[in-house]
Coordinates of C-alpha atoms and ligand atoms in Angstrom, one line a residue:
M1 CA -119.2 -70.2 33.6
Y2 CA -116.6 -71.2 31.1
H3 CA -113.3 -69.4 31.8
K4 CA -111.1 -69.1 28.7
S5 CA -107.5 -70.3 29.0
V6 CA -104.8 -67.8 28.1
T7 CA -101.4 -69.2 27.2
Y8 CA -98.0 -67.6 27.5
L9 CA -96.5 -68.7 24.2
L10 CA -93.0 -69.2 25.3
Q11 CA -94.0 -71.7 27.9
L12 CA -94.9 -74.1 25.1
T13 CA -92.4 -76.6 23.6
K14 CA -90.7 -75.7 20.3
D15 CA -93.0 -78.2 18.5
E16 CA -96.1 -76.6 20.0
I17 CA -94.9 -73.1 19.0
N18 CA -94.3 -74.4 15.5
E19 CA -97.7 -75.9 15.4
F20 CA -99.1 -72.5 16.4
L21 CA -97.1 -70.7 13.7
N22 CA -98.5 -73.1 11.1
S23 CA -102.1 -72.7 12.3
F24 CA -102.6 -69.4 10.5
D25 CA -101.9 -68.1 7.0
T26 CA -103.2 -64.6 7.4
V27 CA -101.9 -62.1 9.9
L28 CA -103.7 -58.9 10.9
T29 CA -101.7 -56.7 13.1
D30 CA -102.4 -53.5 15.0
C31 CA -99.6 -50.9 14.7
D32 CA -99.2 -48.5 17.7
G33 CA -98.0 -50.5 20.7
V34 CA -97.3 -53.6 18.6
L35 CA -95.0 -52.6 15.7
W36 CA -93.9 -49.2 16.8
L37 CA -94.2 -46.5 19.5
N38 CA -94.1 -43.1 17.8
N39 CA -91.3 -43.5 15.2
N40 CA -89.4 -46.3 16.9
V41 CA -89.8 -49.9 15.9
I42 CA -90.6 -52.1 18.9
D43 CA -87.7 -54.6 19.2
K44 CA -87.5 -56.6 16.0
A45 CA -91.3 -56.4 15.2
N46 CA -90.4 -55.5 11.6
L47 CA -88.2 -58.6 11.2
V48 CA -91.1 -60.8 12.5
M49 CA -93.6 -59.2 10.1
N50 CA -91.3 -59.4 7.2
R51 CA -90.6 -63.0 8.0
F52 CA -94.3 -63.9 8.1
R53 CA -94.5 -62.5 4.6
E54 CA -91.5 -64.5 3.4
L55 CA -93.2 -67.6 4.8
G56 CA -96.1 -66.9 2.4
K57 CA -98.6 -65.5 4.9
K58 CA -101.0 -62.6 4.0
V59 CA -100.3 -59.6 6.1
F60 CA -102.5 -56.6 6.9
F61 CA -101.8 -53.6 9.1
I62 CA -105.0 -52.5 10.9
T63 CA -104.8 -49.3 12.8
N64 CA -107.4 -47.2 14.6
N65 CA -105.1 -44.2 14.4
S66 CA -106.7 -41.7 12.0
S67 CA -103.9 -39.2 11.9
K68 CA -102.4 -40.6 8.7
S69 CA -103.7 -41.6 5.3
R70 CA -102.8 -45.0 3.9
E71 CA -100.2 -43.4 1.6
E72 CA -98.6 -41.9 4.7
Y73 CA -98.7 -45.2 6.6
A74 CA -97.0 -46.9 3.6
I75 CA -94.2 -44.3 3.8
K76 CA -93.9 -44.8 7.5
C77 CA -93.7 -48.6 7.1
K78 CA -91.0 -48.2 4.5
E79 CA -89.0 -45.9 6.7
L80 CA -89.2 -48.4 9.6
N81 CA -88.4 -51.3 7.4
F82 CA -91.7 -53.0 7.3
K83 CA -92.5 -54.5 3.9
C84 CA -96.0 -53.6 2.8
D85 CA -98.2 -52.2 0.1
K86 CA -100.7 -49.4 0.6
E87 CA -103.5 -51.9 -0.1
E88 CA -102.4 -53.9 3.0
I89 CA -103.0 -51.0 5.3
I90 CA -106.4 -50.4 6.8
S91 CA -106.6 -47.2 8.8
S92 CA -109.7 -45.8 10.5
A93 CA -109.5 -42.7 8.3
Y94 CA -109.7 -44.9 5.2
L95 CA -112.6 -46.8 6.7
A96 CA -114.5 -43.6 7.5
A97 CA -114.2 -42.4 3.9
D98 CA -115.0 -45.9 2.6
Y99 CA -118.1 -46.0 4.8
L100 CA -119.4 -42.7 3.5
K101 CA -118.7 -43.7 -0.1
N102 CA -120.6 -47.0 0.4
C103 CA -123.5 -44.9 1.8
G104 CA -123.6 -43.0 -1.5
F105 CA -122.9 -39.8 0.4
N106 CA -122.7 -36.8 -1.9
K107 CA -122.8 -33.8 0.5
K108 CA -120.0 -32.2 2.5
V109 CA -118.3 -33.5 5.7
Y110 CA -117.6 -31.4 8.8
I111 CA -114.3 -32.8 10.3
V112 CA -113.1 -32.9 13.8
G113 CA -109.8 -34.6 12.9
S114 CA -106.7 -34.2 10.9
T115 CA -105.2 -34.5 7.4
G116 CA -105.4 -38.3 7.6
I117 CA -109.1 -38.0 7.1
T118 CA -109.1 -35.2 4.6
Q119 CA -106.7 -37.1 2.3
E120 CA -108.9 -40.2 2.4
L121 CA -112.0 -38.2 1.7
D122 CA -110.1 -36.5 -1.2
N123 CA -109.2 -40.0 -2.5
V124 CA -112.9 -40.9 -2.8
G125 CA -114.0 -37.4 -4.0
I126 CA -116.0 -36.4 -1.0
K127 CA -116.0 -32.7 0.0
H128 CA -115.0 -31.6 3.5
T129 CA -114.1 -28.7 5.8
D130 CA -110.5 -27.8 6.6
V131 CA -108.7 -29.1 9.6
G132 CA -106.4 -27.4 12.1
P133 CA -106.9 -24.9 14.9
D134 CA -110.3 -23.3 15.4
V135 CA -109.7 -21.3 18.5
H136 CA -112.2 -19.7 21.0
C137 CA -110.9 -16.3 21.9
T138 CA -114.1 -14.3 22.5
T139 CA -117.4 -14.7 24.4
V140 CA -119.8 -17.4 23.6
P141 CA -122.5 -14.9 22.2
K142 CA -119.8 -13.3 20.0
L143 CA -118.6 -16.7 18.9
I144 CA -122.0 -17.8 17.8
E145 CA -122.6 -14.5 16.1
G146 CA -119.5 -15.2 13.9
I147 CA -120.5 -18.7 12.9
K148 CA -122.6 -19.4 9.8
L149 CA -123.6 -23.1 9.6
D150 CA -122.8 -24.6 6.2
Q151 CA -126.1 -26.0 4.7
E152 CA -124.1 -28.4 2.5
I153 CA -122.8 -30.4 5.5
G154 CA -124.4 -33.8 5.6
A155 CA -122.0 -35.7 7.9
V156 CA -119.7 -35.2 10.8
I157 CA -116.5 -37.3 11.2
V158 CA -114.7 -37.3 14.5
G159 CA -111.2 -38.6 14.6
F160 CA -108.0 -37.8 16.4
D161 CA -107.7 -34.0 16.6
E162 CA -105.0 -32.4 18.7
H163 CA -106.7 -29.0 18.0
I164 CA -110.1 -30.0 19.4
S165 CA -111.8 -26.9 20.8
F166 CA -115.0 -25.4 22.1
P167 CA -115.9 -24.0 18.7
K168 CA -115.4 -27.4 17.0
I169 CA -117.5 -29.2 19.5
L170 CA -120.2 -26.5 19.2
K171 CA -120.2 -26.7 15.3
A172 CA -120.1 -30.5 15.2
S173 CA -123.0 -30.8 17.6
S174 CA -125.0 -28.1 15.8
Y175 CA -124.7 -30.0 12.5
L176 CA -125.6 -33.2 14.3
N177 CA -128.7 -31.5 15.7
N178 CA -130.2 -32.3 12.3
P179 CA -131.2 -36.0 12.5
D180 CA -130.3 -36.5 8.8
C181 CA -126.7 -35.6 9.4
L182 CA -124.5 -38.7 9.6
F183 CA -122.3 -39.1 12.6
V184 CA -119.1 -41.2 12.0
A185 CA -116.3 -41.8 14.5
T186 CA -113.0 -43.3 13.4
N187 CA -112.5 -45.1 16.8
T188 CA -113.0 -44.7 20.5
D189 CA -109.5 -45.6 21.9
E190 CA -109.2 -43.7 25.3
Q191 CA -105.5 -43.0 25.1
F192 CA -102.4 -43.4 23.0
P193 CA -99.9 -46.1 24.0
L194 CA -96.8 -44.2 24.9
N195 CA -93.9 -45.1 27.3
S196 CA -94.0 -42.0 29.3
E197 CA -95.3 -40.4 32.5
F198 CA -97.9 -38.5 30.3
I199 CA -101.3 -39.6 29.3
I200 CA -102.1 -38.7 25.7
P201 CA -105.8 -38.3 25.0
G202 CA -107.0 -40.7 22.3
T203 CA -109.9 -40.2 19.8
G204 CA -112.3 -41.6 22.3
T205 CA -111.9 -38.5 24.3
M206 CA -112.8 -36.3 21.4
V207 CA -115.7 -38.6 20.3
A208 CA -117.1 -38.5 23.9
A209 CA -117.1 -34.7 23.9
V210 CA -119.1 -34.4 20.7
Q211 CA -121.3 -37.4 21.5
T212 CA -122.2 -35.9 24.9
C213 CA -123.0 -32.5 23.5
A214 CA -124.9 -33.8 20.5
G215 CA -126.8 -36.4 22.5
R216 CA -126.2 -39.0 19.7
K217 CA -124.1 -42.0 19.3
P218 CA -121.7 -42.3 16.3
H219 CA -121.2 -45.1 13.9
V220 CA -117.7 -46.3 14.8
V221 CA -115.8 -47.7 11.9
G222 CA -112.6 -48.7 13.7
K223 CA -111.8 -51.8 15.8
P224 CA -113.6 -53.5 17.6
N225 CA -116.3 -52.9 15.0
T226 CA -116.3 -55.9 12.6
Y227 CA -116.9 -53.7 9.6
I228 CA -113.2 -53.9 8.8
C229 CA -113.0 -57.6 8.7
E230 CA -116.2 -58.4 6.9
A231 CA -114.7 -56.5 4.0
L232 CA -111.3 -58.3 4.3
V233 CA -112.9 -61.8 4.6
K234 CA -114.9 -61.1 1.4
E235 CA -112.3 -59.3 -0.7
H236 CA -109.3 -61.4 0.2
N237 CA -111.1 -64.7 0.8
I238 CA -109.5 -65.2 4.2
N239 CA -110.4 -68.1 6.5
P240 CA -111.2 -66.6 10.0
K241 CA -110.0 -69.8 11.7
R242 CA -106.6 -69.6 10.0
T243 CA -106.2 -65.9 10.7
L244 CA -104.2 -64.4 13.6
M245 CA -105.0 -61.0 15.0
I246 CA -102.2 -59.4 16.9
G247 CA -102.7 -56.4 19.3
D248 CA -101.7 -54.6 22.4
R249 CA -105.2 -53.4 23.4
C250 CA -107.8 -56.0 24.4
N251 CA -110.9 -53.8 24.1
T252 CA -110.2 -53.1 20.4
D253 CA -107.7 -55.5 18.9
I254 CA -108.5 -58.7 20.8
L255 CA -112.2 -58.1 21.0
L256 CA -112.3 -57.6 17.2
G257 CA -110.5 -61.0 16.9
T258 CA -112.9 -62.7 19.2
R259 CA -115.9 -61.3 17.4
C260 CA -114.6 -62.3 14.0
G261 CA -113.5 -65.8 15.1
F262 CA -109.8 -65.2 14.6
Q263 CA -107.0 -66.5 16.7
T264 CA -105.7 -63.8 19.0
L265 CA -102.2 -62.8 20.2
L266 CA -101.7 -60.1 22.8
V267 CA -98.3 -58.4 23.1
L268 CA -97.5 -56.5 26.3
T269 CA -95.7 -53.6 24.6
G270 CA -98.6 -51.2 24.6
V271 CA -101.8 -50.6 26.6
T272 CA -103.1 -53.8 28.1
T273 CA -101.1 -55.2 31.0
L274 CA -100.8 -58.8 32.2
N275 CA -102.6 -57.7 35.4
D276 CA -105.6 -56.6 33.3
V277 CA -105.7 -60.0 31.6
M278 CA -105.5 -61.9 34.9
E279 CA -108.4 -59.8 36.3
W280 CA -110.6 -60.5 33.3
K281 CA -109.7 -64.1 33.5
Q282 CA -111.2 -64.4 37.0
S283 CA -114.4 -62.6 35.9
D284 CA -117.7 -64.3 35.3
S285 CA -118.7 -61.6 32.8
Q286 CA -118.9 -62.8 29.2
D287 CA -117.9 -59.3 28.1
E288 CA -114.6 -59.6 30.0
Q289 CA -114.0 -63.2 28.8
D290 CA -114.3 -61.8 25.2
L291 CA -111.3 -59.5 25.9
L292 CA -109.0 -62.5 26.6
P293 CA -106.4 -63.4 23.9
D294 CA -105.7 -67.0 23.1
V295 CA -101.9 -66.5 23.6
Y296 CA -99.7 -63.7 24.7
L297 CA -96.0 -62.6 24.5
D298 CA -94.0 -59.9 26.1
K299 CA -93.2 -58.5 22.6
L300 CA -93.7 -59.6 19.0
G301 CA -89.9 -59.9 18.5
D302 CA -89.9 -62.9 20.8
L303 CA -91.3 -65.0 17.9
L304 CA -88.3 -64.3 15.7
P305 CA -86.1 -67.3 16.8
F306 CA -89.0 -69.6 15.9
L307 CA -89.4 -68.2 12.4
K308 CA -85.9 -69.1 11.1
Ligands
MG1 MG1 -102.3 -50.4 19.6

């Protein structure tokens, strides 16, 4: 069994680090846990990303977080001093809308999610249900009595929904009981990266609830599905070998990079720990070898001194 080598970037010589920095001309970066946590920039990540751009590298922000539209991410980037255009942001909410558009979808979408998804559907002219609380405050028979399924629904999208509830799971699964109803999930991340004693449920939690009840698997548009990158490679003519994928979560970011033939950089400011990496490294399972990054750093800002 071939065991992949994983290099701590700062153990290399200055020349080797420069060689690494010259080995890519496109940078794809995850956002939560790499660039920021909530509304706080992770130490100098913005300076590194802006510097990449000044050096003439193409930069794309790829996030599985479906809570915001691309417009909203562009505003957040500006506020946190990351230079970027809306077109350089690829969010899972955008991909979900883009996927339905490419399917020629012309019915209405039932959403378990938030305004990130509704705004992206509005942008492509696809009808959808409202988002927000849908609370169960009666008995199940009474709840069912009060629900009228909308015959126009032809797809269910599940994304991050902090108002997920019994009625929403019931409605989504009832629509999905029709085999012609499309089932799209933005992503399946288990948790949000957050420096805290609390564990914040991620979209994967919500998708699992609907998937279990409906007895069907969704089409997942976010990382590690290569759907994102096939489009990027085609539209922007990028060379996978000269592309760097940066992430904090190996089972989405790094796995996507491995599948697409990109170089991969793990930063330890989010979900995956060095212990995880060392365990996978010992493993004889190809699935776990595929999670391993080429190089890793404690944080993205550590690159700044080498980008002067
Ligand atoms: Mg992340």
